[in-house]
CSV table of N, CA and C in Angstrom, one decimal:
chain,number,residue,atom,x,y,z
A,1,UNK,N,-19.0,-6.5,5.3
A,1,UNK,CA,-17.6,-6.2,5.5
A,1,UNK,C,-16.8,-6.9,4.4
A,2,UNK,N,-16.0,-6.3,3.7
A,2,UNK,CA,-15.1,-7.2,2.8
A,2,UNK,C,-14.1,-7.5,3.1
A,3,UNK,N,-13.1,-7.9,2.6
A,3,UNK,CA,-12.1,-8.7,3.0
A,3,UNK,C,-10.7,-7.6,3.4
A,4,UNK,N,-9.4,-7.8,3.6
A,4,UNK,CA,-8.8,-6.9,3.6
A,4,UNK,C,-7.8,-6.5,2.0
A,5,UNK,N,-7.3,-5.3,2.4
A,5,UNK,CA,-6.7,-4.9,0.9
A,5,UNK,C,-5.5,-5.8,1.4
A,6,UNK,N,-4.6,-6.5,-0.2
A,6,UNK,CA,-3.6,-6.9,-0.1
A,6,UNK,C,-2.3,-5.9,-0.7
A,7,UNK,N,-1.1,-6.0,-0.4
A,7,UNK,CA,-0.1,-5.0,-1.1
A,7,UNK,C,0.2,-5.7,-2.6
A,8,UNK,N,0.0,-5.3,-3.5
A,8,UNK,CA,0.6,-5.8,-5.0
A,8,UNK,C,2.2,-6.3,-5.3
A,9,UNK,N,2.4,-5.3,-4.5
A,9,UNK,CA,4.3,-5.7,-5.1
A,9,UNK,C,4.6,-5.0,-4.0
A,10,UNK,N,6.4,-5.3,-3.6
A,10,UNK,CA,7.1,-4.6,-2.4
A,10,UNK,C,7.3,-3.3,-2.6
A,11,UNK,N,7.4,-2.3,-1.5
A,11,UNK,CA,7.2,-0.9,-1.8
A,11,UNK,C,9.2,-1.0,-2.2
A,12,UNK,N,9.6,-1.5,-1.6
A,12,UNK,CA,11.6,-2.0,-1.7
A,12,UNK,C,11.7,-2.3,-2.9
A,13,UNK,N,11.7,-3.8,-3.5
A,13,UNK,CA,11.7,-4.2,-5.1
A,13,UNK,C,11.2,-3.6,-5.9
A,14,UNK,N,9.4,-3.7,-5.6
A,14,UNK,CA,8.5,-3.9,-6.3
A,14,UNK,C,8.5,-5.3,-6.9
A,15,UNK,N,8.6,-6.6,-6.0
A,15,UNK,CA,8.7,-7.6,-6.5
A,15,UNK,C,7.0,-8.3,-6.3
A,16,UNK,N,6.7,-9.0,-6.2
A,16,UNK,CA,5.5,-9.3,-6.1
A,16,UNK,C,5.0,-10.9,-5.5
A,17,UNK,N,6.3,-11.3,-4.8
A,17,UNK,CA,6.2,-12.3,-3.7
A,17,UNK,C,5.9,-12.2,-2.9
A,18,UNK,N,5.2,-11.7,-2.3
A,18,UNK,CA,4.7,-11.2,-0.6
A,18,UNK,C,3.7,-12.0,0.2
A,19,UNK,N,4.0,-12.1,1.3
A,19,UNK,CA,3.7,-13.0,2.6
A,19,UNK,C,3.1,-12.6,3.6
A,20,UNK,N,2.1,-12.7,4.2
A,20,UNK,CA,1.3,-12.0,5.3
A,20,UNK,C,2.8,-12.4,6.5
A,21,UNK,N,3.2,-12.1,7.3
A,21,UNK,CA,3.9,-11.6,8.3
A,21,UNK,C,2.9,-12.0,9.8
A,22,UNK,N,3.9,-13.0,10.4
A,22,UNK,CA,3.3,-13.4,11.9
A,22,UNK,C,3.5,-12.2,12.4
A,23,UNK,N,4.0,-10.7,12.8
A,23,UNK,CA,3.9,-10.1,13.0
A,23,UNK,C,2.9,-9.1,13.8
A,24,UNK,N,2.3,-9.2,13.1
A,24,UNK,CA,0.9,-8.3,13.4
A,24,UNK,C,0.2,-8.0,12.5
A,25,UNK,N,-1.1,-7.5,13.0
A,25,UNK,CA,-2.2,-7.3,11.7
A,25,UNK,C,-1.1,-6.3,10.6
A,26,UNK,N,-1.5,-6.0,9.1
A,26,UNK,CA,-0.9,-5.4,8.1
A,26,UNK,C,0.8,-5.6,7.4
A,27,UNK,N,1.0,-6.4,8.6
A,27,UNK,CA,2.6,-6.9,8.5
A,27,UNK,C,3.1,-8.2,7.3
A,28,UNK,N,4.0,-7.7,6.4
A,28,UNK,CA,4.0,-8.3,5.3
A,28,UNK,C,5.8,-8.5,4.8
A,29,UNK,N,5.8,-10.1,4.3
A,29,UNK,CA,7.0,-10.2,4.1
A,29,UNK,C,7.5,-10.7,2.7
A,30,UNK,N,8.5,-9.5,2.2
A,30,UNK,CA,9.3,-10.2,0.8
A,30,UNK,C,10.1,-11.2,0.6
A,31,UNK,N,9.9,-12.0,0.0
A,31,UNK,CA,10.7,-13.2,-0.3
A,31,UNK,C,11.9,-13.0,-1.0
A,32,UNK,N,11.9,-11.5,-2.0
A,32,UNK,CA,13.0,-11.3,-2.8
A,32,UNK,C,13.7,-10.7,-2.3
A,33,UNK,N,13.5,-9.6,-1.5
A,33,UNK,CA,14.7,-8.7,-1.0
A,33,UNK,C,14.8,-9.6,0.4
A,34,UNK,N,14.1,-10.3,1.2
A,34,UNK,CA,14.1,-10.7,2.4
A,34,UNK,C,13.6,-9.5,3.5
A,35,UNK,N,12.8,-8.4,3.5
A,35,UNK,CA,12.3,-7.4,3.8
A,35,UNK,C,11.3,-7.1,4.4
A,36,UNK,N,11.5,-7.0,5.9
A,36,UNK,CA,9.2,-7.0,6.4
A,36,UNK,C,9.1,-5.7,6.7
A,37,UNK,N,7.9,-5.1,5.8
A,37,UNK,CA,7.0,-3.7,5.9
A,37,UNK,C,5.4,-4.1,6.4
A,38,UNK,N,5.0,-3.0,6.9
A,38,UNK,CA,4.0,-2.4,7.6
A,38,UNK,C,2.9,-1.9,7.1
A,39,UNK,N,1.8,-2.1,6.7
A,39,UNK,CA,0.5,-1.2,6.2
A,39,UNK,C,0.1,-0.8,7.0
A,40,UNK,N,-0.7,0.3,6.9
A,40,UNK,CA,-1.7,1.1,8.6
A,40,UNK,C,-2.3,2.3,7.8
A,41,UNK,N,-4.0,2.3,7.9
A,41,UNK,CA,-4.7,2.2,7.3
A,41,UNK,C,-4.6,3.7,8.4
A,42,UNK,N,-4.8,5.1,8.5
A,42,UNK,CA,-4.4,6.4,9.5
A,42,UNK,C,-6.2,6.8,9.3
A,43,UNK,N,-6.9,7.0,8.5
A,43,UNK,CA,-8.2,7.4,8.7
A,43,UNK,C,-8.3,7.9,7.2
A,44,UNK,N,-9.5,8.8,6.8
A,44,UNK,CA,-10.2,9.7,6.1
A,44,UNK,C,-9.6,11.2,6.3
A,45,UNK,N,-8.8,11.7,5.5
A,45,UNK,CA,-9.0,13.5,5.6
A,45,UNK,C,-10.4,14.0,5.5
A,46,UNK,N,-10.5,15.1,6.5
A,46,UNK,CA,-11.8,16.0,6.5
A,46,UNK,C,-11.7,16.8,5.6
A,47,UNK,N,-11.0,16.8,4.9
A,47,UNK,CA,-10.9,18.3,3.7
A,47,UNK,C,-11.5,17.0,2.6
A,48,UNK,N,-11.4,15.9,2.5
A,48,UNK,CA,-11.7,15.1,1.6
A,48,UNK,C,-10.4,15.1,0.1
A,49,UNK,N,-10.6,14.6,-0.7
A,49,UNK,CA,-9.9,14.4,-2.0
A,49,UNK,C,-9.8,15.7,-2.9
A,50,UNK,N,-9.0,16.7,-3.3
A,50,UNK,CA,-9.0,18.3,-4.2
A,50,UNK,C,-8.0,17.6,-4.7
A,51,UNK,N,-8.4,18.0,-6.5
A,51,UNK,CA,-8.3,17.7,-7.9
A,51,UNK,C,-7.3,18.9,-8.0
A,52,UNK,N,-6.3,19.0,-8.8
A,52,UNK,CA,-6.0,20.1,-9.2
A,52,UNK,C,-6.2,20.0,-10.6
A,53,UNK,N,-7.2,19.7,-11.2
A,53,UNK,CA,-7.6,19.4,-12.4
A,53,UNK,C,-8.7,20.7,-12.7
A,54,UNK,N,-7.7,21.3,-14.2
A,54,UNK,CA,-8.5,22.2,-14.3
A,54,UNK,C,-9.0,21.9,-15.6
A,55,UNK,N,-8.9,21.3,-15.9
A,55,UNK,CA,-9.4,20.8,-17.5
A,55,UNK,C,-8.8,20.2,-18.5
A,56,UNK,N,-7.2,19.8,-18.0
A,56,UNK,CA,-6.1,19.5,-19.5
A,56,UNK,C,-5.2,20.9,-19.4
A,57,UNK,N,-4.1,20.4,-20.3
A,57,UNK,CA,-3.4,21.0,-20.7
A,57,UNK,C,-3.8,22.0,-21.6
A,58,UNK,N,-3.0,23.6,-21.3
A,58,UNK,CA,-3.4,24.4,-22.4
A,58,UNK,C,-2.4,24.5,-23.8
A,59,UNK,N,-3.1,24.6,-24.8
A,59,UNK,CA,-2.3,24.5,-26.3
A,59,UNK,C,-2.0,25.6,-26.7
């Protein structure tokens, strides 16, 4: 099992001060805006990942 994912920057600033949160598991706090958000990990889609990639741009 590996470790958990961390958030990079605030989804609010985008600042990159962030603090795990006594909160609850995923709960995370900005130092810059003063701001606590939420991660929650919902599952896998059964359709899986569709590309709309059809090859590049046409010229």
């Amino acid at each position: 099992m590996s470790e958990r994912a961390a958030p990079f920057y605030c989804p609010y600033c985008g600042d990159e001060d962030l603090r795990p949160s006594e909160q609850g598991h995923g709960a995370w706090e900005c130092a810059a805006c003063n701001r606590a958000f939420q991660l929650k990990f919902l599952g896998l889609l059964s359709r899986g990942v569709q590309r709309a990639d059809n090859g590049g741009d046409q010229i």
